[in-house]
Amino acid sequence: MARNTRQYVCQECGASFPKWAGRCDACGAWNSLVEETGAQSAPKGLGTKRGRAIEFVGLEGKSERPPRQITGIAEFDRVCGGGLVPGSALLVGGDPGIGKSTVLLQVAAALSAGCGCAYISGEESVDQLRLRADRLGLAKASVQLAAANSVRDIVATLDAPDAPRFVVIDSIQTMFVDNLDSAPGTVAQVRTSAQELVRLAKRRGFSVALVGHVTKDGQIAGPRVLEHMVDTVLYFEGERSHQFRILRAVKNRFGAADEIGVFEMTDAGLTEVPNPSALFLADRQGDVSGACVFAGMEGTRPVLVEIQCLIAPSAFATPRRAVVGWDSGRLAMLLAVLEARCGLAFAGADVYLNVAGGLRVQEPAADLAVAAALASAVSGVPVPPDAVIFGEVGLAGEIRPVAHTEARLKEAAKLGFAQAIVPVSRNKGKNRRASEAAAKGMELRRISRVDEIVRLFGPERAIGEERSMERAMNG
Ligand code: TYD
Ligand code: MG
C-alpha cells in the first residue's frame, strides 16, 4: 500500500533516509539531506505472474547507424559526435551566465531551417527570449517559444505526431511534476521530470536538450542519476572574465567523450573558433622567462596553450602555491621532483602557475612543459618562443612518452613552431618515423630525464649542486 511518508533525500546522490542527519551515509556529503514528502510504496517482488520470454540475438547482424541532425554549427556537431541523434537526450551543464541558453537557442535556430524546433523556458519570459533572439540576429528563425514549467503540460503538448524534432528545456531544475509534493529543483522532481521528458523524446523520436544547473563544486545539481538517464552530457566551461567558452563532452553514447568545441562570446552571441590554438596563443609575449608552449590534446584534437609560471620570494612561513587551469596536486608533485632530482629550491618561494587564456589542462603530458616553465622562471632564461614541449614526468625524474605525439607535432608545425622537446619514444621503429614525418622540418629534441630540461633552461647553479651531491654520495 502506498502511504505518504516523510523522508530525507540527499541532493548529491539521491539516497533517501528516514531520519535527518548532517552527513549523507551513502556518499559522505555534508548538509545535503533535504526533507521530501512523497508516496513511498513498500518494495514488492515479482509475485506469481509469469513474464514473456525475451529473444536473444548475436552480436553480428544488420543494424543501422543512427541518422544525424546536422546543426551546421561545426563546433557543436563535433562535440555531439557528428550531429544530434534523433530520439536522444542531451544534458548541458555549466555555471550561471556561461552561455547555456545562448548556445541552445543558436542551435535551435540553426536546426529550424530544416525541421520544427521548440524552446521551452522555465526561467525566462517569452519577452526575454525574444530580446535575446533579437540580439543574436535570430529573430527571423522559426523556433517556437514557450514559457512553461509543468511537465504534464509540456508532455501533453509534445506528445503528438507533428511534434518538433528538437526541443530545448531550460532548465530541468525549474520543471515540476504535480504528482510529487516536493518543490522544483529537488532530487525527486528533477529525476521524475527528466525521466518523463526523456521517455517522451524516445517515443516520439525527437531530440531533447536539457539545461542543468551546476552546484558550487561544478557537478550538475540533482542526483548523479540525471547523467545516467541521458545519452550525452556536455559541460559548458570557461572563465567568465575571458571571452571564450569550451563545450566539453563528458559522456556520449554516440561519439567520443572528451571532445571539445570552442566558442567565443561576442556581443552577437557565441561564434565558433575553428582554430583554438591560434586563439590561446594570440596574446603571447615572446622571449619572457617562465613561459612556454604546451602541445596538448583535448579529445581527438590538438590544442596548443601557453603555460606561465612566476616565482617570487615568499613573505609567509608556508609559501603560496596558486594554480589556475591545472591540478595543484600535480604541481606539488612536480616541485618535489625538481627539488629532489634536480636540486632546484622552491622552499622559500611562492609559486604561481597559470594556463593562459583560461583553458583547463587535465593531461599529465603537461608535466614537462610546466617543468620547463618552472626552471625558466627560476633562472630567468627564456624558453625559445618557437618551441613546443610535452611529456609526462615520473617521480624518479624520468620522462614518459605520451599518446598522440604525431597529432601534437602536426599542429605545432602547422602553427609555425620550429622546435619540439618531446619524450624519447619507447618504440623505435614506426612511431618514431611517423612523428618525424609529422614534425615536418621542426627540430625534434628527445629527452629522457627531467634534469635535461633543467640543464637547458634552469640555473646552472642547481645542476652544479646536484653534481656535488652525487659526488658526495658516491665518494
Ligand atoms: P546565458 O546564455 O543566459 O547563460 P546561462 O543560460 O548559461 O545562464 O548567457 C548570459 C551571458 O552571456 C550574459 O552574461 C551575457 C552574455 N551574452 C553576451 O555576451 N552576448 C550575447 O549575445 C548574449 C546573448 C549573451
Ligand atoms: Mg539560462
Short mmCIF file of C-alpha atoms and ligand atoms in Angstrom, two decimals:
data_model
loop_
_atom_site.label_atom_id
_atom_site.label_comp_id
_atom_site.label_asym_id
_atom_site.label_seq_id
_atom_site.Cartn_x
_atom_site.Cartn_y
_atom_site.Cartn_z
CA MET A 1 0.00 0.00 0.00
CA ALA A 2 1.32 3.42 -0.89
CA ARG A 3 1.45 5.81 2.02
CA ASN A 4 2.70 9.31 2.43
CA THR A 5 5.88 9.33 4.41
CA ARG A 6 8.42 11.92 5.25
CA GLN A 7 11.88 11.11 4.01
CA TYR A 8 15.20 12.87 3.74
CA VAL A 9 16.84 12.74 0.34
CA CYS A 10 20.49 13.52 -0.34
CA GLN A 11 20.65 16.23 -3.01
CA GLU A 12 24.04 14.98 -4.14
CA CYS A 13 23.48 11.28 -4.66
CA GLY A 14 19.73 10.73 -4.33
CA ALA A 15 19.88 8.29 -1.41
CA SER A 16 16.92 8.58 0.97
CA PHE A 17 16.80 8.13 4.73
CA PRO A 18 14.00 8.01 7.28
CA LYS A 19 15.89 10.40 9.62
CA TRP A 20 17.75 13.64 9.03
CA ALA A 21 21.50 13.61 9.56
CA GLY A 22 24.24 16.15 8.96
CA ARG A 23 26.11 13.82 6.67
CA CYS A 24 24.80 11.51 3.96
CA ASP A 25 25.73 7.93 4.82
CA ALA A 26 25.72 6.93 1.16
CA CYS A 27 28.06 9.49 -0.42
CA GLY A 28 29.55 11.31 2.56
CA ALA A 29 28.32 14.77 1.50
CA TRP A 30 27.67 17.22 4.33
CA ASN A 31 24.43 19.09 4.78
CA SER A 32 22.86 17.61 1.68
CA LEU A 33 19.76 15.94 3.16
CA VAL A 34 16.50 17.72 2.37
CA GLU A 35 13.08 16.73 3.57
CA GLU A 36 10.82 15.49 0.80
CA THR A 37 7.38 14.04 1.21
CA GLY A 38 6.36 11.56 -1.38
CA ALA A 39 4.41 8.40 -1.82
CA GLN A 40 6.64 5.56 -0.84
CA SER A 41 5.37 2.11 -1.52
CA ALA A 42 6.79 -0.94 0.11
CA PRO A 43 9.07 -2.78 -2.33
CA LYS A 44 7.24 -5.61 -4.00
CA GLY A 45 8.71 -8.74 -5.54
CA LEU A 46 7.66 -10.18 -8.87
CA GLY A 47 4.78 -12.18 -7.39
CA THR A 48 3.44 -15.21 -9.19
CA LYS A 49 2.60 -13.70 -12.61
CA ARG A 50 4.85 -15.06 -15.34
CA GLY A 51 6.52 -12.81 -17.92
CA ARG A 52 7.08 -13.42 -21.63
CA ALA A 53 10.32 -14.93 -22.88
CA ILE A 54 12.78 -12.43 -24.36
CA GLU A 55 14.61 -13.16 -27.59
CA PHE A 56 18.38 -13.14 -27.86
CA VAL A 57 20.33 -12.22 -30.99
CA GLY A 58 24.01 -12.44 -31.89
CA LEU A 59 26.46 -9.55 -31.94
CA GLU A 60 26.73 -9.72 -35.71
CA GLY A 61 23.79 -8.57 -37.74
CA LYS A 62 22.33 -5.68 -39.60
CA SER A 63 21.87 -2.54 -37.58
CA GLU A 64 21.59 0.96 -38.88
CA ARG A 65 23.91 3.77 -37.95
CA PRO A 66 21.92 6.45 -36.20
CA PRO A 67 20.96 9.23 -38.61
CA ARG A 68 22.19 12.66 -37.56
CA GLN A 69 20.65 16.08 -37.43
CA ILE A 70 23.48 18.35 -38.52
CA THR A 71 23.14 21.80 -36.97
CA GLY A 72 25.76 23.45 -39.16
CA ILE A 73 27.45 24.84 -36.04
CA ALA A 74 30.55 22.73 -36.59
CA GLU A 75 31.93 23.00 -33.05
CA PHE A 76 28.62 21.83 -31.60
CA ASP A 77 28.25 18.99 -34.10
CA ARG A 78 31.77 17.81 -33.29
CA VAL A 79 31.08 17.65 -29.55
CA CYS A 80 27.90 15.64 -30.17
CA GLY A 81 29.89 13.14 -32.22
CA GLY A 82 28.80 14.43 -35.64
CA GLY A 83 25.38 15.96 -35.07
CA LEU A 84 22.35 15.26 -32.88
CA VAL A 85 20.83 11.79 -32.90
CA PRO A 86 17.01 11.79 -33.20
CA GLY A 87 15.37 10.36 -30.08
CA SER A 88 18.38 11.11 -27.92
CA ALA A 89 18.63 13.19 -24.76
CA LEU A 90 21.36 15.75 -24.21
CA LEU A 91 22.21 17.37 -20.90
CA VAL A 92 24.10 20.67 -20.92
CA GLY A 93 25.58 21.77 -17.61
CA GLY A 94 27.53 24.86 -16.69
CA ASP A 95 27.88 27.83 -14.36
CA PRO A 96 25.21 30.51 -14.39
CA GLY A 97 25.72 33.06 -17.14
CA ILE A 98 28.23 30.96 -19.04
CA GLY A 99 26.02 30.80 -22.15
CA LYS A 100 23.95 27.59 -21.99
CA SER A 101 20.71 29.31 -23.01
CA THR A 102 22.52 31.23 -25.73
CA VAL A 103 24.15 28.22 -27.36
CA LEU A 104 20.96 26.16 -27.29
CA LEU A 105 18.92 28.98 -28.79
CA GLN A 106 21.52 29.26 -31.54
CA VAL A 107 21.41 25.51 -32.13
CA ALA A 108 17.60 25.55 -32.25
CA ALA A 109 17.66 28.44 -34.71
CA ALA A 110 20.22 26.68 -36.89
CA LEU A 111 18.14 23.50 -36.99
CA SER A 112 14.85 25.32 -37.53
CA ALA A 113 15.62 25.84 -41.20
CA GLY A 114 15.13 22.11 -41.79
CA CYS A 115 12.74 20.94 -39.07
CA GLY A 116 10.50 22.13 -36.28
CA CYS A 117 12.23 23.32 -33.11
CA ALA A 118 10.82 24.34 -29.75
CA TYR A 119 12.42 26.24 -26.89
CA ILE A 120 10.66 25.90 -23.55
CA SER A 121 11.96 28.07 -20.75
CA GLY A 122 11.05 27.84 -17.10
CA GLU A 123 13.41 30.66 -16.21
CA GLU A 124 12.78 33.48 -18.63
CA SER A 125 9.67 35.06 -20.06
CA VAL A 126 8.88 34.94 -23.75
CA ASP A 127 9.80 38.64 -23.99
CA GLN A 128 13.24 37.99 -22.57
CA LEU A 129 13.74 35.12 -25.01
CA ARG A 130 12.68 37.33 -27.91
CA LEU A 131 15.07 40.06 -26.82
CA ARG A 132 17.90 37.56 -26.74
CA ALA A 133 16.98 36.17 -30.16
CA ASP A 134 16.90 39.70 -31.48
CA ARG A 135 20.35 40.39 -30.07
CA LEU A 136 21.63 37.23 -31.68
CA GLY A 137 20.13 38.25 -35.02
CA LEU A 138 17.90 35.17 -34.97
CA ALA A 139 14.51 36.85 -34.70
CA LYS A 140 13.55 35.51 -38.14
CA ALA A 141 14.23 31.84 -37.28
CA SER A 142 11.11 29.72 -36.92
CA VAL A 143 11.68 28.48 -33.38
CA GLN A 144 8.56 28.06 -31.27
CA LEU A 145 8.99 29.72 -27.88
CA ALA A 146 7.11 28.98 -24.68
CA ALA A 147 7.48 29.81 -21.01
CA ALA A 148 6.27 26.80 -19.05
CA ASN A 149 7.33 24.59 -16.21
CA SER A 150 4.68 21.94 -15.79
CA VAL A 151 5.94 18.68 -17.21
CA ARG A 152 2.35 17.45 -17.56
CA ASP A 153 1.51 20.38 -19.89
CA ILE A 154 4.74 20.02 -21.84
CA VAL A 155 4.23 16.28 -22.38
CA ALA A 156 0.58 16.83 -23.38
CA THR A 157 1.69 19.40 -25.96
CA LEU A 158 4.62 17.49 -27.41
CA ASP A 159 3.02 14.03 -27.45
CA ALA A 160 1.73 14.45 -30.99
CA PRO A 161 2.77 13.08 -34.37
CA ASP A 162 3.77 16.56 -35.55
CA ALA A 163 5.95 17.23 -32.51
CA PRO A 164 9.05 19.40 -33.13
CA ARG A 165 12.23 17.47 -33.99
CA PHE A 166 14.37 19.33 -31.45
CA VAL A 167 13.20 20.54 -28.04
CA VAL A 168 15.15 22.61 -25.52
CA ILE A 169 14.12 22.50 -21.86
CA ASP A 170 15.72 25.41 -19.98
CA SER A 171 16.25 24.28 -17.24
CA ILE A 172 15.44 20.86 -15.79
CA GLN A 173 15.65 22.32 -12.26
CA THR A 174 12.67 24.60 -12.93
CA MET A 175 10.41 21.82 -14.21
CA PHE A 176 7.93 20.10 -11.91
CA VAL A 177 5.58 17.15 -11.91
CA ASP A 178 2.36 17.95 -9.99
CA ASN A 179 2.10 14.39 -8.66
CA LEU A 180 5.02 14.99 -6.35
CA ASP A 181 4.81 17.15 -3.26
CA SER A 182 8.40 18.32 -3.24
CA ALA A 183 9.48 21.66 -4.67
CA PRO A 184 11.01 22.07 -8.17
CA GLY A 185 14.75 21.51 -8.12
CA THR A 186 14.67 18.72 -5.54
CA VAL A 187 16.06 15.33 -6.45
CA ALA A 188 12.65 13.71 -6.78
CA GLN A 189 11.34 16.45 -9.08
CA VAL A 190 14.45 16.66 -11.25
CA ARG A 191 14.62 12.90 -11.62
CA THR A 192 10.94 12.42 -12.44
CA SER A 193 10.76 15.41 -14.82
CA ALA A 194 13.83 14.24 -16.72
CA GLN A 195 12.50 10.68 -16.86
CA GLU A 196 9.17 11.78 -18.35
CA LEU A 197 10.78 14.11 -20.90
CA VAL A 198 13.42 11.59 -21.98
CA ARG A 199 10.81 8.87 -22.31
CA LEU A 200 8.65 11.12 -24.47
CA ALA A 201 11.62 12.06 -26.66
CA LYS A 202 12.43 8.39 -27.25
CA ARG A 203 8.80 7.58 -28.04
CA ARG A 204 8.28 10.46 -30.44
CA GLY A 205 11.80 10.29 -31.88
CA PHE A 206 12.79 13.91 -31.30
CA SER A 207 15.99 15.00 -29.62
CA VAL A 208 15.71 16.87 -26.36
CA ALA A 209 18.33 19.13 -24.80
CA LEU A 210 18.05 19.66 -21.05
CA VAL A 211 19.86 22.56 -19.40
CA GLY A 212 21.22 21.59 -15.99
CA HIS A 213 22.39 23.95 -13.27
CA VAL A 214 25.61 23.10 -11.53
CA THR A 215 26.36 23.14 -7.84
CA LYS A 216 29.16 25.22 -6.42
CA ASP A 217 31.68 22.45 -7.00
CA GLY A 218 30.72 22.09 -10.63
CA GLN A 219 28.53 18.98 -10.64
CA ILE A 220 25.12 19.07 -12.28
CA ALA A 221 22.69 19.81 -9.45
CA GLY A 222 20.41 16.97 -8.55
CA PRO A 223 21.30 13.36 -8.40
CA ARG A 224 24.05 11.79 -10.43
CA VAL A 225 21.31 9.62 -11.97
CA LEU A 226 20.45 12.52 -14.25
CA GLU A 227 23.72 11.91 -16.04
CA HIS A 228 22.88 8.22 -16.34
CA MET A 229 19.45 8.89 -17.81
CA VAL A 230 20.62 10.91 -20.80
CA ASP A 231 22.68 9.82 -23.80
CA THR A 232 25.07 12.73 -23.89
CA VAL A 233 26.39 15.04 -21.17
CA LEU A 234 28.06 18.27 -22.17
CA TYR A 235 29.66 20.76 -19.83
CA PHE A 236 29.97 24.37 -20.83
CA GLU A 237 33.07 25.82 -19.22
CA GLY A 238 35.21 28.90 -19.35
CA GLU A 239 36.36 31.75 -17.19
CA ARG A 240 33.70 34.45 -17.04
CA SER A 241 36.43 37.06 -17.45
CA HIS A 242 37.61 35.51 -20.71
CA GLN A 243 35.57 35.73 -23.84
CA PHE A 244 35.86 32.14 -24.92
CA ARG A 245 33.91 29.12 -23.82
CA ILE A 246 34.55 25.43 -24.13
CA LEU A 247 31.82 22.87 -24.63
CA ARG A 248 33.13 19.54 -23.40
CA ALA A 249 31.55 16.11 -23.86
CA VAL A 250 31.97 14.07 -20.67
CA LYS A 251 29.67 11.25 -21.74
CA ASN A 252 28.44 10.38 -25.19
CA ARG A 253 26.69 7.20 -26.24
CA PHE A 254 27.05 8.21 -29.89
CA GLY A 255 30.59 9.54 -30.09
CA ALA A 256 33.88 10.14 -28.34
CA ALA A 257 33.83 11.64 -24.86
CA ASP A 258 36.38 14.36 -24.03
CA GLU A 259 35.74 16.04 -27.35
CA ILE A 260 35.65 19.83 -27.13
CA GLY A 261 34.09 22.65 -29.08
CA VAL A 262 35.48 26.15 -28.68
CA PHE A 263 33.34 29.26 -28.89
CA GLU A 264 33.91 32.92 -28.38
CA MET A 265 31.28 35.02 -26.58
CA THR A 266 30.77 38.19 -28.55
CA ASP A 267 28.02 40.77 -28.39
CA ALA A 268 26.27 38.88 -31.17
CA GLY A 269 26.28 35.60 -29.28
CA LEU A 270 28.64 32.66 -29.46
CA THR A 271 30.82 32.37 -32.53
CA GLU A 272 32.80 29.29 -33.43
CA VAL A 273 36.55 29.16 -33.05
CA PRO A 274 37.78 26.68 -35.65
CA ASN A 275 41.44 27.07 -34.69
CA PRO A 276 41.65 27.27 -30.88
CA SER A 277 45.45 27.10 -30.69
CA ALA A 278 45.78 30.39 -32.57
CA LEU A 279 43.34 31.95 -30.10
CA PHE A 280 45.04 30.60 -26.99
CA LEU A 281 48.43 31.79 -28.22
CA ALA A 282 47.23 35.14 -29.54
CA ASP A 283 48.42 37.37 -26.69
CA ARG A 284 51.74 35.68 -26.15
CA GLN A 285 54.82 37.76 -25.37
CA GLY A 286 57.93 36.28 -26.96
CA ASP A 287 61.15 35.81 -25.00
CA VAL A 288 59.97 36.13 -21.41
CA SER A 289 61.18 33.74 -18.78
CA GLY A 290 58.77 31.38 -17.03
CA ALA A 291 56.56 30.73 -20.04
CA CYS A 292 56.45 28.00 -22.64
CA VAL A 293 54.01 26.43 -25.08
CA PHE A 294 52.46 23.07 -24.31
CA ALA A 295 51.13 20.94 -27.16
CA GLY A 296 48.10 19.31 -25.55
CA MET A 297 45.21 17.16 -26.69
CA GLU A 298 41.54 17.82 -26.00
CA GLY A 299 39.71 14.71 -27.07
CA THR A 300 40.88 13.96 -30.58
CA ARG A 301 42.05 17.47 -31.28
CA PRO A 302 45.43 19.01 -30.55
CA VAL A 303 45.38 22.35 -28.74
CA LEU A 304 48.43 24.49 -28.07
CA VAL A 305 48.42 26.64 -24.94
CA GLU A 306 50.89 28.76 -23.08
CA ILE A 307 51.93 27.71 -19.56
CA GLN A 308 53.14 30.56 -17.36
CA CYS A 309 54.99 30.36 -14.06
CA LEU A 310 56.03 33.07 -11.68
CA ILE A 311 58.31 32.54 -8.73
CA ALA A 312 58.56 35.22 -6.07
CA PRO A 313 60.18 35.30 -2.63
CA SER A 314 57.58 34.42 -0.04
CA ALA A 315 56.60 36.62 2.87
CA PHE A 316 54.93 33.73 4.66
CA ALA A 317 56.18 30.77 6.63
CA THR A 318 54.17 28.50 4.31
CA PRO A 319 54.79 29.72 0.77
CA ARG A 320 51.84 30.06 -1.59
CA ARG A 321 51.16 27.68 -4.44
CA ALA A 322 48.48 29.17 -6.66
CA VAL A 323 47.33 27.27 -9.74
CA VAL A 324 44.87 28.33 -12.42
CA GLY A 325 43.93 25.81 -15.10
CA TRP A 326 45.95 22.86 -13.83
CA ASP A 327 45.89 20.40 -10.95
CA SER A 328 47.52 21.75 -7.79
CA GLY A 329 48.41 18.24 -6.58
CA ARG A 330 50.28 17.67 -9.82
CA LEU A 331 52.20 20.94 -9.32
CA ALA A 332 53.20 19.88 -5.81
CA MET A 333 54.49 16.59 -7.22
CA LEU A 334 56.47 18.31 -9.94
CA LEU A 335 58.01 20.77 -7.48
CA ALA A 336 59.07 17.85 -5.32
CA VAL A 337 60.63 16.07 -8.32
CA LEU A 338 62.52 19.20 -9.35
CA GLU A 339 63.76 19.71 -5.79
CA ALA A 340 64.76 16.10 -5.17
CA ARG A 341 66.13 15.16 -8.60
CA CYS A 342 67.46 18.43 -9.98
CA GLY A 343 68.40 20.43 -6.90
CA LEU A 344 66.11 23.38 -7.61
CA ALA A 345 64.90 25.02 -4.39
CA PHE A 346 61.35 26.31 -4.04
CA ALA A 347 61.15 26.23 -0.24
CA GLY A 348 61.14 29.96 0.39
CA ALA A 349 59.31 30.95 -2.77
CA ASP A 350 55.71 31.49 -3.79
CA VAL A 351 54.89 29.62 -6.99
CA TYR A 352 52.16 30.79 -9.33
CA LEU A 353 51.12 28.69 -12.31
CA ASN A 354 48.68 29.79 -14.96
CA VAL A 355 47.40 28.21 -18.14
CA ALA A 356 46.98 31.34 -20.23
CA GLY A 357 43.62 32.02 -21.79
CA GLY A 358 41.51 30.14 -19.25
CA LEU A 359 41.76 26.59 -20.62
CA ARG A 360 41.79 23.78 -18.04
CA VAL A 361 44.53 21.29 -18.84
CA GLN A 362 43.95 17.81 -17.47
CA GLU A 363 46.59 15.64 -19.07
CA PRO A 364 49.81 14.54 -17.35
CA ALA A 365 51.51 15.33 -20.68
CA ALA A 366 51.73 18.94 -19.48
CA ASP A 367 54.27 17.96 -16.78
CA LEU A 368 57.32 18.58 -18.93
CA ALA A 369 56.07 21.95 -20.14
CA VAL A 370 55.37 23.00 -16.55
CA ALA A 371 58.84 21.81 -15.52
CA ALA A 372 60.38 23.88 -18.31
CA ALA A 373 58.38 26.96 -17.30
CA LEU A 374 59.37 26.48 -13.64
CA ALA A 375 63.05 26.03 -14.48
CA SER A 376 62.97 29.07 -16.71
CA ALA A 377 61.18 31.13 -14.05
CA VAL A 378 63.90 30.25 -11.53
CA SER A 379 66.78 31.06 -13.88
CA GLY A 380 65.36 33.92 -15.91
CA VAL A 381 66.43 32.09 -19.08
CA PRO A 382 63.53 32.25 -21.55
CA VAL A 383 62.32 29.11 -23.30
CA PRO A 384 62.61 29.79 -27.07
CA PRO A 385 59.24 31.15 -28.19
CA ASP A 386 59.24 28.86 -31.24
CA ALA A 387 59.42 25.65 -29.16
CA VAL A 388 56.61 23.35 -28.04
CA ILE A 389 57.02 20.94 -25.16
CA PHE A 390 55.14 17.87 -23.93
CA GLY A 391 55.82 14.73 -21.89
CA GLU A 392 54.86 13.12 -18.60
CA VAL A 393 57.30 13.34 -15.68
CA GLY A 394 57.60 10.38 -13.30
CA LEU A 395 58.60 10.53 -9.65
CA ALA A 396 62.08 9.23 -10.46
CA GLY A 397 62.59 12.19 -12.78
CA GLU A 398 62.14 10.08 -15.90
CA ILE A 399 60.16 11.41 -18.88
CA ARG A 400 57.45 9.09 -20.10
CA PRO A 401 56.10 9.06 -23.63
CA VAL A 402 52.54 10.26 -24.14
CA ALA A 403 49.86 9.41 -26.67
CA HIS A 404 49.14 11.30 -29.91
CA THR A 405 52.72 12.54 -30.48
CA GLU A 406 52.02 12.80 -34.19
CA ALA A 407 48.90 14.94 -33.88
CA ARG A 408 50.61 17.30 -31.41
CA LEU A 409 53.63 17.77 -33.65
CA LYS A 410 51.50 18.26 -36.73
CA GLU A 411 49.54 21.05 -35.06
CA ALA A 412 52.75 22.72 -33.87
CA ALA A 413 54.28 22.53 -37.35
CA LYS A 414 51.09 23.98 -38.80
CA LEU A 415 51.32 26.97 -36.47
CA GLY A 416 54.94 27.63 -37.43
CA PHE A 417 56.82 26.27 -34.42
CA ALA A 418 60.42 25.36 -35.23
CA GLN A 419 61.41 23.05 -32.39
CA ALA A 420 59.82 20.49 -30.12
CA ILE A 421 61.03 18.96 -26.88
CA VAL A 422 59.46 15.53 -26.59
CA PRO A 423 59.98 12.27 -24.70
CA VAL A 424 62.26 9.58 -26.13
CA SER A 425 59.86 7.19 -27.81
CA ARG A 426 59.76 3.68 -26.45
CA ASN A 427 59.05 2.20 -29.82
CA LYS A 428 62.00 3.00 -32.06
CA GLY A 429 60.63 2.00 -35.45
CA LYS A 430 57.34 3.02 -36.99
CA ASN A 431 56.13 5.52 -34.36
CA ARG A 432 59.37 7.37 -34.49
CA ARG A 433 59.30 7.73 -38.25
CA ALA A 434 55.66 8.82 -38.10
CA SER A 435 56.37 11.55 -35.57
CA GLU A 436 59.39 12.69 -37.54
CA ALA A 437 57.21 12.96 -40.62
CA ALA A 438 54.60 14.89 -38.63
CA ALA A 439 57.22 17.31 -37.35
CA LYS A 440 57.88 18.45 -40.93
CA GLY A 441 61.11 20.40 -40.72
CA MET A 442 60.85 21.01 -36.97
CA GLU A 443 63.89 20.27 -34.88
CA LEU A 444 62.99 17.39 -32.54
CA ARG A 445 64.84 17.12 -29.27
CA ARG A 446 64.12 13.87 -27.47
CA ILE A 447 64.87 13.77 -23.77
CA SER A 448 64.54 11.04 -21.20
CA ARG A 449 65.21 12.78 -17.87
CA VAL A 450 63.80 15.91 -16.32
CA ASP A 451 67.24 17.25 -15.41
CA GLU A 452 67.93 17.67 -19.13
CA ILE A 453 65.20 20.29 -19.23
CA VAL A 454 66.69 21.98 -16.17
CA ARG A 455 70.08 21.94 -17.89
CA LEU A 456 68.51 23.64 -20.91
CA PHE A 457 66.55 26.35 -19.14
CA GLY A 458 67.32 26.19 -15.43
CA PRO A 459 70.01 27.91 -13.38
CA GLU A 460 73.47 26.37 -13.74
CA ARG A 461 73.97 26.51 -10.01
CA ALA A 462 71.23 23.98 -9.34
CA ILE A 463 72.79 21.38 -11.58
CA GLY A 464 76.20 22.08 -10.06
CA GLU A 465 74.79 21.45 -6.62
CA GLU A 466 73.26 18.20 -7.72
CA ARG A 467 76.55 17.08 -9.20
CA SER A 468 78.37 17.83 -5.96
CA MET A 469 75.66 15.98 -4.04
CA GLU A 470 76.09 12.98 -6.31
CA ARG A 471 79.82 13.14 -5.87
CA ALA A 472 79.46 13.35 -2.09
CA MET A 473 77.16 10.35 -2.12
CA ASN A 474 79.39 8.31 -4.38
CA GLY A 475 82.61 9.18 -2.67
P1 TYD B 1 23.16 32.79 -20.94
O1 TYD B 1 23.06 32.02 -22.18
O2 TYD B 1 21.92 33.46 -20.44
O3 TYD B 1 23.79 31.93 -19.78
P2 TYD B 1 23.19 30.69 -18.99
O4 TYD B 1 21.95 30.26 -19.69
O5 TYD B 1 24.30 29.67 -19.03
O6 TYD B 1 22.96 31.16 -17.61
O7 TYD B 1 24.33 33.85 -21.20
C1 TYD B 1 24.30 35.03 -20.50
C2 TYD B 1 25.62 35.73 -20.59
O8 TYD B 1 26.13 35.81 -21.89
C3 TYD B 1 25.41 37.12 -20.08
O9 TYD B 1 26.35 37.35 -19.05
C4 TYD B 1 25.62 38.00 -21.26
C5 TYD B 1 26.37 37.17 -22.23
N1 TYD B 1 25.95 37.38 -23.62
C6 TYD B 1 26.80 38.04 -24.49
O10 TYD B 1 27.89 38.45 -24.12
N2 TYD B 1 26.42 38.20 -25.79
C7 TYD B 1 25.23 37.78 -26.26
O11 TYD B 1 24.92 37.96 -27.45
C8 TYD B 1 24.34 37.12 -25.34
C9 TYD B 1 23.01 36.62 -25.79
C10 TYD B 1 24.75 36.93 -24.05
MG MG B 2 19.98 30.40 -18.97
#
